[in-house]
Amino acid sequence: MAGPSRRGGRGAVGLAAAAVLLAAAPPFLSAYALTLLTQALIYAIFAMSLDILLGYTGLPSLGHAAYFGTAAYTVALLATEYRAGFWTCLVAALAAAAVAGALFAPLAIRATGTYFLMITLALGMVVWGLAFRWVSVTKGDNGISGLERPTLGPWSFAGDAAFYYLTLAFFAGAAACLVLVVRSPFGMSLMGIRESEARMRSLGYNVWLHKYLAFVLAAAFGGLAGVLWAYYNGFVSPVEVQLVTSVEALLMVALGGSGTLVGPALGAGLIVFLKNFVSLYTKRWLLILGGVYICVILFAPGGIIGALRGWGALRGWAALRRWRPPGARAT
Amino acid sequence: MEFWVIQSFNGLSYGALLFLLASGLSLIFGVMRIVNLAHGSYFLLGGYVGLSTVWRTGSFPLALLAGGLAIALVGVAMERLFLQRLHGQVLGQVLMTMGFALIFQDLALLIWGGDPYSLPAPAWLVGSLRAGALVFPIYRLFVIAVAVAIAVALWLFLERTRAGAIIRAAVDDEEMARGVGINVAGVSMGVFGLGAFLAALGGVVGGAFIGVYPGSDFEILPYAFVVVIVGGLGSLQGAIVGSLLVGLLDNFGKALFPELSYFTLFAPMAVILALKPTGLFGRA
């Protein structure tokens, strides 16, 4: 295990390289690849926000799409019914997602483990039910369409490249905020709660309050992803709020590696690209996606980041001596 | 008055259907702590297998048997080959059952296509009983009868047989059960098969009631979850009371406030959870 300073240094170099790559990418990409990359960045924010709960606090939420959807619907309603501008929509949607989180959190965080899963699943269903059946407001199954991408002052973000940069800016901002959060004493206390709630309590931490704040924070950042998604898509429907969306976010986190922020972002990118590429070649993409989910859970329980760490540990002579051919799984 | 009687009857019969689904889900959760997101798939696949059986043989009882047994085997295979490897990993198991749910959904689409079907009910279940101005479809009465029979059989099985006592022991304290020599892995497999069987039975029974169509798996799954969450996970009484409550709430919600019908279903659930996080009959 590398020391924190070395890891931090390598991490900073990696992040800078990623930022340069992402910023310089658009001219080299096809229009289709660019829209995929935009989607991947939006889902990366979503997955990172979920990981604040799952990976850092140890709370497996099965209803995270509720906040994504709440924000997306808020944007769609304000923009189409009331012609509200971008900043109004953004602030209102983030507030709506945070309020939904603040209302749901007291119910959910009384439970842990499987019960937490079930309660968040149920709460997610409440929001889905409203989106699906409250037809006079949400237009039900038909969804809300006609949402235009924003214009800010002299700049229009209607074009795919322009919207990509807007998304990238929000992604960078969200990632920076979340990195600050998880490195702060607050973030450390969340990890402490994940490891042992009883120990944190006996150290004098207000465990309930920390979990509550983590929940609301995750909901708000999940909402940010929902805002960008609503503008990206120009259309919001109950699909955004359904259980499958929540599970997909969990898989992105699991695939990338929970308990890190880079992992969920990578996982989100992979799932978005996989979904789109597989559906180009075959109609049976659900079958393949399901198979991928199962294989990831079976063979890469630590996700990509976990696998990379394992690979990193193989370097050096002592580690090489322990090396076994692929297939012979280390215990 | 008529409105209330008919709506209550409809709610009761829908609750009966939900019980078939939710009792299995609750049992699986109780013994194995698995949140089985593929449970709706068993309902869907059971309906389709039943449909194919009726097409081939014309026999409804045979459809019940074939649907139930085929899907029980699917459930046992899923548990034995995949879920048991992840013993104790709550999240991994949930995600894996979701992977299976997606696969089953797509397989059903591949085999049976995208058209909605109605499973033809046998002649002796078609028609309705009249009582004054009230009309009760015989098939809905049949659904209620099936659910009552299953509930009684399950109760007798769990409370009065040795196998039932073993299952209850595994629910109450897995480690202790293992300690006194109970083969918990075997119990888990059996319970998973039983749960899948019940769900598939619900699929066949429901096939002549709400139809067999793509997407019914994820449509009915939330209902089953509300039932077990409200009733309390792993409790048979909970599944019975929860099914009735959800069936009635859903029916009256749809009839009285069609716009908010899911909300009228989920909001009471949230209230119950706020008061009692483990559900009405659940243990901490």
PDB file of N, CA and C in Angstrom, chain A residues 147-196:
ATOM      1  N   LEU A 147     -37.948  20.238 -24.082  1.00  0.00           N
ATOM      2  CA  LEU A 147     -37.000  20.968 -23.240  1.00  0.00           C
ATOM      3  C   LEU A 147     -35.816  21.391 -24.108  1.00  0.00           C
ATOM      4  N   GLU A 148     -35.514  22.692 -24.112  1.00  0.00           N
ATOM      5  CA  GLU A 148     -34.399  23.151 -24.949  1.00  0.00           C
ATOM      6  C   GLU A 148     -33.141  23.326 -24.127  1.00  0.00           C
ATOM      7  N   ARG A 149     -31.999  23.086 -24.780  1.00  0.00           N
ATOM      8  CA  ARG A 149     -30.736  23.261 -24.080  1.00  0.00           C
ATOM      9  C   ARG A 149     -30.514  24.746 -23.796  1.00  0.00           C
ATOM     10  N   PRO A 150     -29.799  25.044 -22.710  1.00  0.00           N
ATOM     11  CA  PRO A 150     -29.769  26.425 -22.230  1.00  0.00           C
ATOM     12  C   PRO A 150     -28.920  27.373 -23.082  1.00  0.00           C
ATOM     13  N   THR A 151     -29.256  28.658 -22.972  1.00  0.00           N
ATOM     14  CA  THR A 151     -28.416  29.737 -23.489  1.00  0.00           C
ATOM     15  C   THR A 151     -28.031  30.588 -22.289  1.00  0.00           C
ATOM     16  N   LEU A 152     -26.731  30.818 -22.115  1.00  0.00           N
ATOM     17  CA  LEU A 152     -26.271  31.606 -20.977  1.00  0.00           C
ATOM     18  C   LEU A 152     -25.607  32.854 -21.520  1.00  0.00           C
ATOM     19  N   GLY A 153     -26.247  34.005 -21.331  1.00  0.00           N
ATOM     20  CA  GLY A 153     -25.704  35.245 -21.870  1.00  0.00           C
ATOM     21  C   GLY A 153     -25.552  35.086 -23.381  1.00  0.00           C
ATOM     22  N   PRO A 154     -24.347  35.380 -23.895  1.00  0.00           N
ATOM     23  CA  PRO A 154     -24.157  35.306 -25.345  1.00  0.00           C
ATOM     24  C   PRO A 154     -23.933  33.889 -25.851  1.00  0.00           C
ATOM     25  N   TRP A 155     -23.752  32.920 -24.925  1.00  0.00           N
ATOM     26  CA  TRP A 155     -23.401  31.575 -25.374  1.00  0.00           C
ATOM     27  C   TRP A 155     -24.612  30.648 -25.422  1.00  0.00           C
ATOM     28  N   SER A 156     -24.719  29.948 -26.527  1.00  0.00           N
ATOM     29  CA  SER A 156     -25.758  28.928 -26.618  1.00  0.00           C
ATOM     30  C   SER A 156     -25.116  27.557 -26.436  1.00  0.00           C
ATOM     31  N   PHE A 157     -25.776  26.705 -25.652  1.00  0.00           N
ATOM     32  CA  PHE A 157     -25.248  25.364 -25.436  1.00  0.00           C
ATOM     33  C   PHE A 157     -26.083  24.310 -26.153  1.00  0.00           C
ATOM     34  N   ALA A 158     -26.731  24.746 -27.241  1.00  0.00           N
ATOM     35  CA  ALA A 158     -27.593  23.827 -27.979  1.00  0.00           C
ATOM     36  C   ALA A 158     -26.777  22.789 -28.740  1.00  0.00           C
ATOM     37  N   GLY A 159     -25.617  23.202 -29.260  1.00  0.00           N
ATOM     38  CA  GLY A 159     -24.797  22.276 -30.034  1.00  0.00           C
ATOM     39  C   GLY A 159     -24.220  21.179 -29.164  1.00  0.00           C
ATOM     40  N   ASP A 160     -23.908  20.036 -29.774  1.00  0.00           N
ATOM     41  CA  ASP A 160     -23.420  18.900 -28.987  1.00  0.00           C
ATOM     42  C   ASP A 160     -22.073  19.196 -28.345  1.00  0.00           C
ATOM     43  N   ALA A 161     -21.173  19.870 -29.099  1.00  0.00           N
ATOM     44  CA  ALA A 161     -19.851  20.155 -28.550  1.00  0.00           C
ATOM     45  C   ALA A 161     -19.960  21.152 -27.401  1.00  0.00           C
ATOM     46  N   ALA A 162     -20.776  22.195 -27.594  1.00  0.00           N
ATOM     47  CA  ALA A 162     -20.934  23.208 -26.552  1.00  0.00           C
ATOM     48  C   ALA A 162     -21.532  22.571 -25.302  1.00  0.00           C
ATOM     49  N   PHE A 163     -22.540  21.714 -25.503  1.00  0.00           N
ATOM     50  CA  PHE A 163     -23.174  21.095 -24.344  1.00  0.00           C
ATOM     51  C   PHE A 163     -22.207  20.143 -23.644  1.00  0.00           C
ATOM     52  N   TYR A 164     -21.353  19.509 -24.443  1.00  0.00           N
ATOM     53  CA  TYR A 164     -20.340  18.638 -23.848  1.00  0.00           C
ATOM     54  C   TYR A 164     -19.458  19.435 -22.893  1.00  0.00           C
ATOM     55  N   TYR A 165     -19.030  20.627 -23.337  1.00  0.00           N
ATOM     56  CA  TYR A 165     -18.156  21.425 -22.466  1.00  0.00           C
ATOM     57  C   TYR A 165     -18.884  21.890 -21.211  1.00  0.00           C
ATOM     58  N   LEU A 166     -20.168  22.219 -21.369  1.00  0.00           N
ATOM     59  CA  LEU A 166     -20.946  22.594 -20.179  1.00  0.00           C
ATOM     60  C   LEU A 166     -20.985  21.426 -19.187  1.00  0.00           C
ATOM     61  N   THR A 167     -21.256  20.232 -19.729  1.00  0.00           N
ATOM     62  CA  THR A 167     -21.299  19.034 -18.882  1.00  0.00           C
ATOM     63  C   THR A 167     -19.946  18.779 -18.237  1.00  0.00           C
ATOM     64  N   LEU A 168     -18.892  18.933 -19.054  1.00  0.00           N
ATOM     65  CA  LEU A 168     -17.539  18.695 -18.539  1.00  0.00           C
ATOM     66  C   LEU A 168     -17.237  19.655 -17.392  1.00  0.00           C
ATOM     67  N   ALA A 169     -17.655  20.926 -17.547  1.00  0.00           N
ATOM     68  CA  ALA A 169     -17.403  21.914 -16.499  1.00  0.00           C
ATOM     69  C   ALA A 169     -18.105  21.494 -15.208  1.00  0.00           C
ATOM     70  N   PHE A 170     -19.371  21.083 -15.324  1.00  0.00           N
ATOM     71  CA  PHE A 170     -20.102  20.656 -14.122  1.00  0.00           C
ATOM     72  C   PHE A 170     -19.512  19.379 -13.545  1.00  0.00           C
ATOM     73  N   PHE A 171     -19.067  18.489 -14.427  1.00  0.00           N
ATOM     74  CA  PHE A 171     -18.450  17.249 -13.952  1.00  0.00           C
ATOM     75  C   PHE A 171     -17.192  17.577 -13.146  1.00  0.00           C
ATOM     76  N   ALA A 172     -16.368  18.469 -13.710  1.00  0.00           N
ATOM     77  CA  ALA A 172     -15.118  18.822 -13.024  1.00  0.00           C
ATOM     78  C   ALA A 172     -15.421  19.469 -11.675  1.00  0.00           C
ATOM     79  N   GLY A 173     -16.417  20.370 -11.689  1.00  0.00           N
ATOM     80  CA  GLY A 173     -16.792  21.034 -10.442  1.00  0.00           C
ATOM     81  C   GLY A 173     -17.293  20.031  -9.411  1.00  0.00           C
ATOM     82  N   ALA A 174     -18.168  19.117  -9.856  1.00  0.00           N
ATOM     83  CA  ALA A 174     -18.736  18.124  -8.938  1.00  0.00           C
ATOM     84  C   ALA A 174     -17.635  17.211  -8.405  1.00  0.00           C
ATOM     85  N   ALA A 175     -16.746  16.772  -9.313  1.00  0.00           N
ATOM     86  CA  ALA A 175     -15.671  15.874  -8.892  1.00  0.00           C
ATOM     87  C   ALA A 175     -14.784  16.572  -7.864  1.00  0.00           C
ATOM     88  N   ALA A 176     -14.458  17.864  -8.117  1.00  0.00           N
ATOM     89  CA  ALA A 176     -13.608  18.594  -7.182  1.00  0.00           C
ATOM     90  C   ALA A 176     -14.288  18.707  -5.817  1.00  0.00           C
ATOM     91  N   CYS A 177     -15.585  19.052  -5.830  1.00  0.00           N
ATOM     92  CA  CYS A 177     -16.326  19.166  -4.565  1.00  0.00           C
ATOM     93  C   CYS A 177     -16.296  17.835  -3.811  1.00  0.00           C
ATOM     94  N   LEU A 178     -16.574  16.746  -4.545  1.00  0.00           N
ATOM     95  CA  LEU A 178     -16.669  15.446  -3.886  1.00  0.00           C
ATOM     96  C   LEU A 178     -15.313  14.991  -3.358  1.00  0.00           C
ATOM     97  N   VAL A 179     -14.239  15.308  -4.100  1.00  0.00           N
ATOM     98  CA  VAL A 179     -12.900  14.974  -3.606  1.00  0.00           C
ATOM     99  C   VAL A 179     -12.635  15.717  -2.306  1.00  0.00           C
ATOM    100  N   LEU A 180     -13.004  17.022  -2.293  1.00  0.00           N
ATOM    101  CA  LEU A 180     -12.813  17.801  -1.063  1.00  0.00           C
ATOM    102  C   LEU A 180     -13.611  17.189   0.080  1.00  0.00           C
ATOM    103  N   VAL A 181     -14.839  16.770  -0.221  1.00  0.00           N
ATOM    104  CA  VAL A 181     -15.692  16.201   0.826  1.00  0.00           C
ATOM    105  C   VAL A 181     -15.079  14.930   1.398  1.00  0.00           C
ATOM    106  N   VAL A 182     -14.659  14.012   0.506  1.00  0.00           N
ATOM    107  CA  VAL A 182     -14.194  12.725   1.045  1.00  0.00           C
ATOM    108  C   VAL A 182     -12.838  12.859   1.738  1.00  0.00           C
ATOM    109  N   ARG A 183     -12.059  13.914   1.392  1.00  0.00           N
ATOM    110  CA  ARG A 183     -10.769  14.096   2.077  1.00  0.00           C
ATOM    111  C   ARG A 183     -10.901  14.919   3.346  1.00  0.00           C
ATOM    112  N   SER A 184     -12.070  15.541   3.531  1.00  0.00           N
ATOM    113  CA  SER A 184     -12.260  16.391   4.707  1.00  0.00           C
ATOM    114  C   SER A 184     -12.454  15.520   5.946  1.00  0.00           C
ATOM    115  N   PRO A 185     -12.357  16.120   7.127  1.00  0.00           N
ATOM    116  CA  PRO A 185     -12.644  15.355   8.348  1.00  0.00           C
ATOM    117  C   PRO A 185     -14.032  14.719   8.288  1.00  0.00           C
ATOM    118  N   PHE A 186     -14.971  15.432   7.649  1.00  0.00           N
ATOM    119  CA  PHE A 186     -16.316  14.872   7.509  1.00  0.00           C
ATOM    120  C   PHE A 186     -16.275  13.567   6.710  1.00  0.00           C
ATOM    121  N   GLY A 187     -15.534  13.598   5.585  1.00  0.00           N
ATOM    122  CA  GLY A 187     -15.419  12.395   4.760  1.00  0.00           C
ATOM    123  C   GLY A 187     -14.759  11.255   5.520  1.00  0.00           C
ATOM    124  N   MET A 188     -13.746  11.599   6.317  1.00  0.00           N
ATOM    125  CA  MET A 188     -13.065  10.575   7.123  1.00  0.00           C
ATOM    126  C   MET A 188     -14.054   9.958   8.124  1.00  0.00           C
ATOM    127  N   SER A 189     -14.898  10.826   8.694  1.00  0.00           N
ATOM    128  CA  SER A 189     -15.846  10.293   9.682  1.00  0.00           C
ATOM    129  C   SER A 189     -16.844   9.356   9.001  1.00  0.00           C
ATOM    130  N   LEU A 190     -17.193   9.654   7.728  1.00  0.00           N
ATOM    131  CA  LEU A 190     -18.093   8.743   7.004  1.00  0.00           C
ATOM    132  C   LEU A 190     -17.443   7.379   6.852  1.00  0.00           C
ATOM    133  N   MET A 191     -16.154   7.381   6.492  1.00  0.00           N
ATOM    134  CA  MET A 191     -15.463   6.095   6.343  1.00  0.00           C
ATOM    135  C   MET A 191     -15.377   5.373   7.678  1.00  0.00           C
ATOM    136  N   GLY A 192     -15.220   6.149   8.735  1.00  0.00           N
ATOM    137  CA  GLY A 192     -15.214   5.545  10.064  1.00  0.00           C
ATOM    138  C   GLY A 192     -16.540   4.869  10.368  1.00  0.00           C
ATOM    139  N   ILE A 193     -17.634   5.535   9.959  1.00  0.00           N
ATOM    140  CA  ILE A 193     -18.966   4.966  10.182  1.00  0.00           C
ATOM    141  C   ILE A 193     -19.124   3.680   9.379  1.00  0.00           C
ATOM    142  N   ARG A 194     -18.564   3.706   8.154  1.00  0.00           N
ATOM    143  CA  ARG A 194     -18.635   2.509   7.320  1.00  0.00           C
ATOM    144  C   ARG A 194     -17.942   1.339   8.021  1.00  0.00           C
ATOM    145  N   GLU A 195     -16.779   1.612   8.611  1.00  0.00           N
ATOM    146  CA  GLU A 195     -16.014   0.536   9.234  1.00  0.00           C
ATOM    147  C   GLU A 195     -16.639   0.074  10.542  1.00  0.00           C
ATOM    148  N   SER A 196     -17.014   1.002  11.384  1.00  0.00           N
ATOM    149  CA  SER A 196     -17.637   0.608  12.646  1.00  0.00           C
ATOM    150  C   SER A 196     -18.437   1.765  13.231  1.00  0.00           C
TER     151      SER A 196
END
